Tab-separated table of C-alpha atoms in Angstrom:
chain	number	residue	atom	x	y	z
B	1	MET	CA	35.298	30.916	-4.229
B	2	ARG	CA	38.622	31.633	-5.942
B	3	ARG	CA	39.051	27.910	-6.648
B	4	THR	CA	35.525	27.728	-8.098
B	5	PHE	CA	36.356	30.645	-10.364
B	6	ALA	CA	39.631	28.998	-11.437
B	7	ALA	CA	37.902	25.717	-12.306
B	8	VAL	CA	35.060	27.413	-14.185
B	9	THR	CA	37.478	29.642	-16.074
B	10	LEU	CA	39.359	26.570	-17.253
B	11	PHE	CA	36.087	24.887	-18.227
B	12	PHE	CA	34.843	27.893	-20.171
B	13	ALA	CA	38.172	28.216	-21.963
B	14	LEU	CA	37.936	24.595	-23.071
B	15	MET	CA	34.298	24.673	-24.203
B	16	ILE	CA	34.648	27.599	-26.605
B	17	ALA	CA	34.763	26.731	-30.287
B	18	ALA	CA	35.286	29.510	-32.817
B	19	PRO	CA	32.912	32.426	-33.759
B	20	SER	CA	31.343	33.188	-38.363
B	21	MET	CA	29.415	36.187	-39.133
B	22	ALA	CA	26.152	34.358	-39.808
B	23	GLN	CA	22.893	36.020	-38.896
B	24	GLU	CA	22.018	36.027	-35.206
B	25	SER	CA	19.247	33.621	-34.307
B	26	THR	CA	17.235	32.510	-31.312
B	27	PHE	CA	16.442	29.027	-30.075
B	28	LYS	CA	13.078	27.728	-31.154
B	29	SER	CA	12.655	25.060	-28.468
B	30	THR	CA	11.660	25.526	-24.837
B	31	ILE	CA	13.632	24.064	-21.954
B	32	PRO	CA	11.179	22.514	-19.456
B	33	ASP	CA	10.994	24.416	-16.155
B	34	SER	CA	11.599	21.117	-14.357
B	35	ALA	CA	14.917	20.419	-16.141
B	36	ILE	CA	17.681	19.265	-13.796
B	37	ALA	CA	20.550	20.552	-15.925
B	38	TRP	CA	21.037	21.884	-19.432
B	39	TRP	CA	23.580	23.328	-21.858
B	40	ARG	CA	22.663	25.544	-24.802
B	41	LEU	CA	25.055	26.831	-27.476
B	42	ASP	CA	24.417	28.894	-30.592
B	43	PRO	CA	27.582	28.746	-32.769
B	44	SER	CA	26.048	30.610	-35.720
B	45	ARG	CA	28.688	33.363	-35.535
B	46	PHE	CA	31.595	30.956	-35.329
B	47	ALA	CA	34.195	31.192	-38.102
B	48	ALA	CA	34.446	27.411	-38.250
B	49	ASN	CA	30.879	27.452	-39.611
B	50	GLN	CA	31.704	29.508	-42.694
B	51	VAL	CA	29.950	28.408	-45.868
B	52	ASP	CA	33.042	28.135	-48.079
B	53	PRO	CA	32.411	24.915	-50.101
B	54	ALA	CA	36.045	23.817	-49.893
B	55	VAL	CA	36.063	24.192	-46.104
B	56	LYS	CA	32.760	22.350	-45.774
B	57	ALA	CA	34.022	19.533	-47.982
B	58	GLN	CA	37.220	19.221	-45.938
B	59	ARG	CA	35.216	19.155	-42.727
B	60	GLN	CA	32.922	16.418	-43.979
B	61	VAL	CA	35.943	14.311	-44.928
B	62	VAL	CA	37.363	14.732	-41.404
B	63	ILE	CA	34.038	13.874	-39.734
B	64	ALA	CA	33.551	10.862	-42.018
B	65	GLY	CA	37.033	9.646	-41.092
B	66	LEU	CA	36.323	10.046	-37.385
B	67	ARG	CA	33.026	8.195	-37.772
B	68	ALA	CA	34.661	5.323	-39.640
B	69	ALA	CA	37.407	5.047	-37.012
B	70	VAL	CA	34.863	4.933	-34.178
B	71	ALA	CA	32.624	2.375	-35.901
B	72	SER	CA	35.472	0.090	-36.956
B	73	GLY	CA	37.258	0.098	-33.596
B	74	VAL	CA	40.605	0.763	-35.285
B	75	ILE	CA	41.924	2.379	-32.074
B	76	VAL	CA	41.897	-0.260	-29.364
B	77	ASP	CA	43.372	1.825	-26.524
B	78	THR	CA	40.353	2.575	-24.287
B	79	SER	CA	41.246	6.159	-23.385
B	80	ALA	CA	42.160	7.037	-26.964
B	81	ALA	CA	38.960	5.408	-28.270
B	82	ARG	CA	36.857	7.480	-25.875
B	83	THR	CA	38.698	10.610	-26.960
B	84	LEU	CA	37.951	9.711	-30.586
B	85	GLU	CA	34.250	9.275	-29.803
B	86	ALA	CA	34.214	12.624	-28.013
B	87	LEU	CA	35.839	14.327	-31.011
B	88	LEU	CA	33.249	12.833	-33.355
B	89	ALA	CA	30.355	13.875	-31.125
B	90	ALA	CA	31.764	17.386	-30.666
B	91	SER	CA	32.373	17.768	-34.405
B	92	GLU	CA	28.775	16.830	-35.240
B	93	VAL	CA	27.270	18.951	-32.473
B	94	GLY	CA	29.625	21.949	-32.375
B	95	GLY	CA	28.653	23.325	-35.765
B	96	ARG	CA	24.939	23.395	-35.032
B	97	LYS	CA	22.765	25.307	-32.629
B	98	HIS	CA	21.960	22.761	-29.941
B	99	THR	CA	20.493	22.070	-26.524
B	100	LEU	CA	21.526	19.243	-24.199
B	101	CYS	CA	19.039	18.716	-21.388
B	102	LEU	CA	18.882	16.326	-18.410
B	103	LEU	CA	15.185	15.831	-17.738
B	104	GLU	CA	15.037	13.091	-15.102
B	105	LEU	CA	17.503	11.326	-12.811
B	106	ASP	CA	16.876	8.649	-10.213
B	107	ALA	CA	20.006	6.667	-9.424
B	108	GLU	CA	21.885	4.737	-6.769
B	109	ARG	CA	25.504	3.855	-6.214
B	110	SER	CA	26.746	1.006	-8.447
B	111	PRO	CA	27.340	-2.367	-6.755
B	112	ASP	CA	31.115	-1.832	-6.932
B	113	GLY	CA	30.667	1.390	-4.935
B	114	THR	CA	32.366	3.632	-7.510
B	115	GLY	CA	29.813	4.659	-10.136
B	116	MET	CA	26.169	5.430	-10.807
B	117	SER	CA	23.475	2.860	-11.494
B	118	PRO	CA	20.435	4.692	-12.934
B	119	ARG	CA	16.928	3.540	-12.224
B	120	THR	CA	15.517	6.329	-14.375
B	121	LEU	CA	17.483	8.553	-16.727
B	122	ARG	CA	16.061	10.810	-19.405
B	123	MET	CA	18.263	13.100	-21.457
B	124	VAL	CA	17.734	14.887	-24.762
B	125	LEU	CA	20.051	16.445	-27.323
B	126	GLU	CA	18.318	18.713	-29.834
B	127	LEU	CA	20.226	19.880	-32.918
B	128	GLU	CA	18.522	22.725	-34.772
B	129	THR	CA	19.401	21.910	-38.338
B	130	GLY	CA	17.906	21.228	-41.752
B	131	THR	CA	16.073	18.118	-42.837
B	132	ASP	CA	19.163	16.184	-44.024
B	133	HIS	CA	19.883	14.189	-40.881
B	134	ALA	CA	21.481	11.069	-42.357
B	135	SER	CA	25.031	12.059	-41.394
B	136	ILE	CA	24.036	12.810	-37.801
B	137	LEU	CA	22.195	9.488	-37.502
B	138	ARG	CA	25.251	7.581	-38.720
B	139	SER	CA	27.375	9.227	-36.023
B	140	VAL	CA	24.747	8.496	-33.361
B	141	ARG	CA	24.795	4.839	-34.343
B	142	ALA	CA	28.591	4.674	-34.304
B	143	ILE	CA	28.906	6.277	-30.857
B	144	LEU	CA	25.879	5.039	-28.925
B	145	VAL	CA	25.228	1.650	-30.472
B	146	GLY	CA	28.827	0.654	-31.108
B	147	ASP	CA	28.004	-1.458	-34.151
B	148	ALA	CA	29.595	-0.553	-37.463
B	149	LYS	CA	26.523	-1.871	-39.263
B	150	GLY	CA	24.152	0.306	-37.286
B	151	PRO	CA	20.952	-0.593	-35.400
B	152	ASP	CA	19.146	-1.833	-38.475
B	153	GLN	CA	21.467	-4.848	-38.704
B	154	SER	CA	22.352	-5.386	-35.040
B	155	LYS	CA	20.716	-7.699	-32.521
B	156	GLY	CA	18.571	-4.876	-31.152
B	157	VAL	CA	14.990	-3.992	-32.027
B	158	GLN	CA	13.413	-0.753	-33.186
B	159	ARG	CA	9.912	0.506	-32.624
B	160	GLU	CA	8.001	3.513	-33.875
B	161	LEU	CA	7.187	6.359	-31.488
B	162	LYS	CA	4.117	8.576	-31.769
B	163	LEU	CA	5.169	11.797	-30.060
B	164	PRO	CA	3.278	14.936	-28.946
B	165	GLY	CA	2.796	17.516	-31.663
B	166	GLY	CA	2.279	14.878	-34.355
B	167	VAL	CA	5.965	13.964	-34.497
B	168	THR	CA	7.036	10.417	-35.352
B	169	GLY	CA	10.238	8.978	-33.918
B	170	VAL	CA	12.163	5.733	-33.565
B	171	ALA	CA	13.348	3.961	-30.409
B	172	PHE	CA	16.130	1.354	-30.351
B	173	ARG	CA	17.274	-1.012	-27.642
B	174	GLU	CA	18.899	-4.385	-27.273
B	175	ALA	CA	17.328	-7.153	-25.229
B	176	ASP	CA	19.687	-6.851	-22.269
B	177	TRP	CA	19.518	-3.057	-22.032
B	178	ALA	CA	17.846	-1.419	-19.051
B	179	PRO	CA	15.132	1.126	-19.964
B	180	TRP	CA	17.471	4.059	-19.265
B	181	ARG	CA	19.819	2.869	-22.052
B	182	GLU	CA	17.154	3.028	-24.753
B	183	ILE	CA	18.135	5.331	-27.612
B	184	SER	CA	15.530	7.264	-29.586
B	185	TRP	CA	15.518	9.900	-32.286
B	186	ALA	CA	13.100	12.004	-34.277
B	187	SER	CA	13.321	14.465	-37.166
B	188	THR	CA	11.285	17.625	-37.558
B	189	GLU	CA	11.480	20.387	-40.136
B	190	ARG	CA	13.829	22.398	-37.920
B	191	SER	CA	15.644	19.878	-35.724
B	192	PHE	CA	17.014	16.405	-35.101
B	193	VAL	CA	16.373	15.224	-31.541
B	194	ILE	CA	18.178	12.347	-29.816
B	195	GLY	CA	16.869	10.846	-26.586
B	196	LEU	CA	18.555	8.655	-24.007
B	197	GLY	CA	16.226	6.744	-21.709
B	198	ARG	CA	12.711	5.483	-22.305
B	199	GLY	CA	10.239	8.350	-22.372
B	200	ALA	CA	12.812	11.078	-23.001
B	201	LEU	CA	11.432	12.216	-26.348
B	202	GLU	CA	7.834	12.021	-25.110
B	203	GLN	CA	8.708	14.316	-22.197
B	204	TRP	CA	10.646	16.746	-24.402
B	205	PHE	CA	8.007	17.143	-27.126
B	206	ALA	CA	5.235	17.410	-24.529
B	207	ALA	CA	7.077	20.391	-23.049
B	208	GLN	CA	7.174	22.056	-26.479
B	209	ASP	CA	3.374	21.916	-26.637
B	210	ARG	CA	2.929	23.522	-23.228
B	211	GLN	CA	3.175	27.195	-22.329
B	212	THR	CA	4.051	28.304	-18.815
B	213	LEU	CA	3.863	31.736	-17.224
B	214	ALA	CA	6.079	30.842	-14.267
B	215	ALA	CA	9.688	32.032	-14.262
B	216	PRO	CA	12.128	29.108	-14.447
B	217	ASN	CA	14.607	28.395	-11.656
B	218	TRP	CA	17.403	30.065	-13.595
B	219	ALA	CA	15.605	33.382	-14.264
B	220	ALA	CA	17.266	35.106	-11.283
B	221	HIS	CA	20.692	34.051	-12.582
B	222	GLU	CA	19.996	35.586	-15.988
B	223	GLN	CA	18.721	38.801	-14.412
B	224	GLN	CA	21.873	39.100	-12.301
B	225	VAL	CA	24.113	39.013	-15.378
B	226	ASP	CA	21.833	41.286	-17.420
B	227	SER	CA	22.078	43.970	-14.733
B	228	ALA	CA	25.890	43.770	-14.550
B	229	ARG	CA	27.016	43.355	-18.173
B	230	SER	CA	26.832	45.555	-21.237
B	231	PRO	CA	24.042	44.580	-23.645
B	232	GLY	CA	24.916	41.714	-25.940
B	233	VAL	CA	23.583	38.648	-27.734
B	234	ILE	CA	23.562	35.574	-25.464
B	235	PHE	CA	25.018	32.599	-27.319
B	236	PHE	CA	25.825	30.193	-24.477
B	237	SER	CA	24.189	29.191	-21.208
B	238	ALA	CA	24.593	26.171	-18.941
B	239	TYR	CA	22.610	25.483	-15.778
B	240	MET	CA	22.761	22.797	-13.087
B	241	ASN	CA	20.259	22.399	-10.255
B	242	LEU	CA	22.390	20.702	-7.616
B	243	ASP	CA	19.459	20.368	-5.185
B	244	ARG	CA	17.544	18.315	-7.782
B	245	ILE	CA	20.579	16.079	-8.264
B	246	ARG	CA	20.832	15.672	-4.480
B	247	VAL	CA	17.298	14.270	-4.551
B	248	GLY	CA	17.860	12.019	-7.568
B	249	PHE	CA	21.287	10.684	-6.599
B	250	PRO	CA	21.896	11.453	-2.899
B	251	GLU	CA	24.833	9.054	-2.506
B	252	ALA	CA	26.875	11.219	-4.891
B	253	PHE	CA	26.979	13.982	-2.273
B	254	VAL	CA	28.149	11.647	0.503
B	255	GLU	CA	31.168	10.141	-1.251
B	256	GLY	CA	32.533	9.687	-4.749
B	257	ARG	CA	33.786	11.908	-7.541
B	258	THR	CA	30.819	14.323	-7.513
B	259	LYS	CA	31.463	15.182	-3.874
B	260	ARG	CA	35.202	15.423	-4.438
B	261	VAL	CA	34.853	17.777	-7.414
B	262	LEU	CA	32.311	20.030	-5.667
B	263	ASP	CA	34.544	20.174	-2.585
B	264	ALA	CA	37.577	20.998	-4.742
B	265	VAL	CA	35.840	23.995	-6.348
B	266	ASN	CA	33.971	25.162	-3.222
B	267	LEU	CA	30.500	24.428	-4.598
B	268	SER	CA	29.463	21.729	-2.130
B	269	ASN	CA	27.050	24.198	-0.490
B	270	ALA	CA	25.511	25.508	-3.733
B	271	ARG	CA	21.827	25.144	-4.611
B	272	ASP	CA	22.465	25.697	-8.288
B	273	VAL	CA	25.079	27.164	-10.618
B	274	MET	CA	24.966	28.734	-14.070
B	275	LEU	CA	27.431	29.798	-16.773
B	276	HIS	CA	26.701	32.630	-19.219
B	277	GLY	CA	28.335	33.765	-22.467
B	278	ARG	CA	27.382	36.805	-24.565
B	279	TRP	CA	28.735	38.741	-27.525
B	280	ILE	CA	29.856	42.296	-26.793
B	281	SER	CA	31.112	44.621	-29.507
B	282	ALA	CA	34.047	46.467	-27.927
B	283	GLU	CA	36.296	49.104	-29.489
B	284	ARG	CA	40.080	49.418	-29.626
B	285	THR	CA	41.708	52.392	-31.357
B	286	GLY	CA	38.396	53.140	-33.031
B	287	VAL	CA	37.947	49.625	-34.436
B	288	SER	CA	35.174	47.289	-33.293
B	289	ILE	CA	36.407	43.931	-31.989
B	290	PRO	CA	34.173	40.915	-31.197
B	291	MET	CA	34.575	40.195	-27.476
B	292	ILE	CA	32.906	37.369	-25.569
B	293	ALA	CA	31.927	38.172	-21.986
B	294	ALA	CA	31.535	35.147	-19.716
B	295	ASP	CA	30.136	34.963	-16.176
B	296	ILE	CA	29.366	32.438	-13.453
B	297	THR	CA	26.401	32.775	-11.077
B	298	TRP	CA	25.405	30.589	-8.153
B	299	SER	CA	23.124	30.476	-5.140
B	300	ALA	CA	24.169	29.015	-1.788
B	301	ARG	CA	22.074	26.853	0.525
B	302	SER	CA	23.193	29.064	3.402
B	303	GLU	CA	21.477	32.062	1.736
B	304	LEU	CA	17.781	32.810	1.293
B	305	PRO	CA	16.237	31.387	-1.911
B	306	GLY	CA	16.552	33.846	-4.767
B	307	VAL	CA	19.858	35.334	-3.606
B	308	VAL	CA	22.296	34.920	-6.506
B	309	GLN	CA	26.016	35.710	-6.562
B	310	ARG	CA	27.995	36.551	-9.710
B	311	ARG	CA	31.607	36.747	-10.864
B	312	ALA	CA	32.934	37.802	-14.249
B	313	ILE	CA	35.089	35.179	-15.956
B	314	SER	CA	36.312	37.261	-18.902
B	315	GLU	CA	36.781	40.918	-19.795
B	316	GLU	CA	34.385	42.844	-22.009
B	317	SER	CA	37.030	45.213	-23.395
B	318	TRP	CA	40.665	44.845	-24.464
B	319	PRO	CA	42.974	45.569	-21.466
B	320	ALA	CA	45.442	48.422	-21.939
B	321	SER	CA	48.157	46.445	-20.108
B	322	LEU	CA	47.954	43.410	-22.410
B	323	ARG	CA	51.243	43.262	-24.373
B	324	MET	CA	49.885	41.882	-27.645
B	325	SER	CA	47.537	43.003	-30.375
B	326	PRO	CA	44.114	41.389	-30.707
B	327	PRO	CA	44.318	38.312	-32.983
B	328	PRO	CA	42.341	38.784	-36.224
B	329	GLY	CA	39.766	36.169	-35.321
B	330	SER	CA	35.995	36.315	-35.305
B	331	TYR	CA	35.947	36.253	-31.511
B	332	LEU	CA	38.182	37.267	-28.611
B	333	ILE	CA	38.051	36.005	-25.044
B	334	VAL	CA	40.375	37.752	-22.614
B	335	LEU	CA	40.885	36.142	-19.211
B	336	ARG	CA	42.756	37.661	-16.283
B	337	ALA	CA	45.043	34.732	-15.538
B	338	ASP	CA	45.982	33.602	-12.048
B	339	TRP	CA	48.306	30.944	-13.459
B	340	ALA	CA	49.326	29.385	-10.166
B	341	LEU	CA	45.741	29.131	-8.903
B	342	TRP	CA	44.524	27.650	-12.194
B	343	THR	CA	47.337	25.123	-12.354
B	344	TYR	CA	47.070	23.835	-8.802
B	345	THR	CA	43.269	23.743	-9.006
B	346	ALA	CA	43.571	21.624	-12.158
B	347	LEU	CA	46.033	19.305	-10.400
B	348	ASP	CA	43.512	18.859	-7.579
B	349	LEU	CA	40.685	18.216	-10.026
B	350	VAL	CA	42.484	15.400	-11.870
B	351	PRO	CA	42.238	12.885	-9.004
B	352	ALA	CA	38.972	14.386	-7.731
B	353	ALA	CA	37.267	13.722	-11.082
B	354	SER	CA	38.741	10.226	-11.415
B	355	ARG	CA	36.939	7.022	-10.539
B	356	THR	CA	37.167	6.225	-6.847
B	357	THR	CA	39.391	3.232	-7.586
B	358	SER	CA	41.899	5.568	-9.295
B	359	THR	CA	41.726	8.567	-6.961
B	360	TRP	CA	44.491	7.638	-4.534
B	361	ARG	CA	46.778	6.351	-7.305
B	362	ARG	CA	46.476	9.627	-9.223
B	363	THR	CA	46.783	11.746	-6.087
B	364	ARG	CA	49.969	9.911	-5.150
B	365	ALA	CA	51.373	10.277	-8.681
B	366	ILE	CA	50.728	14.035	-8.701
B	367	ARG	CA	52.274	14.482	-5.263
B	368	ARG	CA	55.323	12.504	-6.343
B	369	TRP	CA	55.604	14.594	-9.508
B	370	LEU	CA	55.291	17.853	-7.535
B	371	ARG	CA	58.072	16.840	-5.140
B	372	THR	CA	60.419	16.751	-8.122
B	373	ASN	CA	58.936	19.429	-10.377
B	374	ASP	CA	57.143	21.994	-8.206
B	375	LEU	CA	60.011	24.485	-8.257
B	376	ASP	CA	60.363	24.211	-12.062
B	377	LEU	CA	56.595	24.560	-12.434
B	378	ARG	CA	56.488	27.758	-10.387
B	379	ARG	CA	59.439	29.180	-12.312
B	380	PHE	CA	57.709	28.495	-15.619
B	381	LEU	CA	54.410	30.054	-14.491
B	382	ALA	CA	56.323	33.125	-13.315
B	383	ASN	CA	57.386	33.670	-16.957
B	384	LEU	CA	53.799	34.362	-18.071
B	385	GLU	CA	51.958	37.662	-18.119
B	386	PRO	CA	48.686	37.524	-16.123
B	387	TRP	CA	46.556	37.326	-19.270
B	388	LEU	CA	45.184	34.549	-21.471
B	389	VAL	CA	43.580	35.260	-24.852
B	390	LEU	CA	41.471	32.798	-26.870
B	391	SER	CA	40.559	33.211	-30.526
B	392	ASP	CA	39.969	31.240	-33.726
B	393	VAL	CA	43.301	31.980	-35.398
B	394	PRO	CA	43.661	29.788	-37.393
B	395	THR	CA	40.106	28.630	-38.064
B	396	PRO	CA	39.671	25.057	-36.748
B	397	VAL	CA	39.124	22.246	-39.239
B	398	THR	CA	35.970	21.208	-37.356
B	399	PRO	CA	33.632	23.391	-35.270
B	400	MET	CA	33.826	21.271	-32.126
B	401	PRO	CA	33.773	23.085	-28.764
B	402	GLY	CA	37.277	23.368	-27.405
B	403	ALA	CA	38.881	23.863	-30.822
B	404	THR	CA	40.412	27.230	-30.063
B	405	THR	CA	43.864	28.841	-29.936
B	406	PHE	CA	45.362	29.986	-26.627
B	407	PHE	CA	47.691	33.009	-26.556
B	408	ALA	CA	49.814	33.557	-23.421
B	409	PRO	CA	52.330	36.433	-23.745
B	410	LEU	CA	55.612	36.114	-21.841
B	411	LYS	CA	56.834	38.756	-19.424
B	412	ARG	CA	59.380	41.351	-20.505
B	413	GLY	CA	62.893	39.951	-20.611
B	414	VAL	CA	61.823	36.295	-20.848
B	415	SER	CA	63.000	34.588	-24.051
B	416	ALA	CA	61.043	31.964	-25.934
B	417	GLN	CA	63.987	29.554	-25.624
B	418	GLU	CA	64.067	29.973	-21.849
B	419	ALA	CA	60.308	29.426	-21.488
B	420	SER	CA	60.337	26.478	-23.909
B	421	GLU	CA	63.068	24.664	-21.997
B	422	ALA	CA	61.281	25.267	-18.694
B	423	PHE	CA	58.010	23.925	-20.086
B	424	GLN	CA	59.597	20.799	-21.563
B	425	ALA	CA	61.332	20.143	-18.232
B	426	ILE	CA	58.070	19.942	-16.312
B	427	LEU	CA	56.592	17.623	-18.987
B	428	SER	CA	59.543	15.239	-19.007
B	429	VAL	CA	57.493	12.582	-17.200
B	430	HIS	CA	55.422	12.274	-20.409
B	431	ALA	CA	58.427	12.290	-22.751
B	432	GLU	CA	57.387	9.087	-24.504
B	433	ARG	CA	54.062	10.686	-25.542
B	434	LEU	CA	55.535	13.994	-26.709
B	435	ALA	CA	56.626	14.774	-30.263
B	436	ASN	CA	58.436	17.786	-31.685
B	437	GLU	CA	59.019	19.052	-35.195
B	438	ASP	CA	60.733	22.382	-35.898
B	439	GLY	CA	59.853	23.779	-32.486
B	440	VAL	CA	56.202	22.670	-32.639
B	441	TRP	CA	55.284	20.255	-29.851
B	442	TRP	CA	52.260	18.032	-29.459
B	443	PHE	CA	50.915	15.270	-27.234
B	444	GLN	CA	50.240	11.941	-28.942
B	445	VAL	CA	46.899	10.779	-27.541
B	446	ASP	CA	47.066	7.390	-29.253
B	447	PRO	CA	50.169	5.206	-29.788
B	448	ALA	CA	49.924	5.608	-33.566
B	449	GLY	CA	50.055	9.403	-33.302
B	450	ILE	CA	46.778	9.980	-35.159
B	451	LEU	CA	45.456	12.407	-32.537
B	452	ARG	CA	47.880	15.287	-31.861
B	453	ILE	CA	46.069	17.136	-29.096
B	454	PRO	CA	47.086	19.538	-27.700
B	455	ALA	CA	49.880	21.219	-29.666
B	456	TRP	CA	51.960	24.200	-28.539
B	457	GLY	CA	54.923	26.395	-29.354
B	458	PHE	CA	56.112	30.011	-29.416
B	459	VAL	CA	55.415	32.814	-31.889
B	460	GLY	CA	56.104	36.528	-32.266
B	461	PRO	CA	59.231	38.704	-32.256
B	462	LYS	CA	62.201	37.837	-30.037
B	463	ASP	CA	61.546	40.761	-27.685
B	464	ALA	CA	57.819	39.950	-27.206
B	465	PRO	CA	57.274	36.182	-27.580
B	466	ILE	CA	53.895	34.562	-27.070
B	467	MET	CA	53.195	30.952	-26.117
B	468	VAL	CA	50.384	29.512	-28.217
B	469	GLY	CA	48.557	26.201	-27.962
B	470	GLY	CA	45.394	24.476	-29.016
B	471	TRP	CA	43.743	21.886	-31.226
B	472	GLY	CA	46.709	20.895	-33.410
B	473	PRO	CA	50.094	21.902	-34.891
B	474	PRO	CA	48.512	24.553	-37.215
B	475	VAL	CA	47.848	26.779	-34.178
B	476	VAL	CA	51.619	27.267	-34.051
B	477	THR	CA	52.643	27.108	-37.698
B	478	GLU	CA	49.915	29.458	-38.966
B	479	ASN	CA	50.515	32.050	-36.242
B	480	ARG	CA	54.256	31.950	-36.947
B	481	LYS	CA	53.520	32.971	-40.524
B	482	ARG	CA	51.640	35.985	-39.169
B	483	LEU	CA	53.776	36.944	-36.158
B	484	GLY	CA	57.208	35.357	-36.673
B	485	ASP	CA	59.277	32.664	-34.936
B	486	PRO	CA	61.131	33.888	-31.807
B	487	LEU	CA	63.221	30.703	-31.665
B	488	LYS	CA	65.096	31.563	-34.883
């Protein structure tokens, strides 16, 4: 279970965006009891969602630029183009309260033996937002349709949908698309809903009209966390019913990346798994600080139904042994870091999560890299205190999940120069993709250097340096203004 915890901790660290002091709110929609998997995030307290007109204007310029780049195909490198699409989607979604829900799945292994070929797939993304949905629709068209002119002028056809509850929607598909590829959308007074797969919106809106008295499958998971944690506002939940996926896509649990990933994180015997995130107002030296408490729960097929296990991912108070002050952000996540376990779990997950045709190549490359760099890697990890802090200092340009700043304090007696040289040594294999300016490093995702993700460097006084990293060079430069530069 330690490897499961390591993988989930990494995932939770990457999904967090950044918490504003907007009013707390609750979700208005109902997740169907029969849902296979879902993710729900309320970012209303995230600092990246502040209402400052200048910030909002800057954000819209960034999102418009991302949308134009995706629609025009200006980046031709496949991996970089997919990263760009993901950034656009996350930027549109991350600033709004939203629910992503997998409703139906019936699939078989693709003819090439490496992927999934759906027979039935229904998925819904609901964004709870105002009635101005034009910007969201343009991004949907750019990402899902792949035509800069949009569906209205492409070779596909649209049809009107009459949905439960008196809602009217639109469905779009091209002639050669299978039914599961059909895209649909609908606007209501409180939300914009996107469907993938024929019948997705009909199933979603029908569920909103129904009321059920039965407890959903995930109720026992929620109760387990409620009984263990201090009271707090739940802002994030994610649930996956692995038994339902076993029924809908059984081949995935025999061979392929799903099986490899579940084996790597010791969840191959799980019935279902759930992640939880809640706000907890903690105190340090008499001052309230906004902590986020995260947990993982799961049930095993070897246990009786209803038996749920839980582990805490993050702390709910500031640790006395943590050698740094809380960053002045609108949220704080403090993780007890087992750096070696996290790192080697991540190295196992890279090939496990790859396509089957790439698994052995990536496994061999990592093994070859470790033969040369394992000692340097262990020496670098030994420089770090066993704590990782996440916060929104500085506030991200866009509110996309994952746009956070990581703070990793170094152990006593370790200099920033020493740690920096050790870190660069283990990354030397990627030297052609690394860039450095005044002690700020970043990875160039695309050959042109448009995407500089992630960026990292060192901040703080010489006798207590901290390694920082995150969504771009400002995570280093802005924190140096606040804490100092230990390399000078």
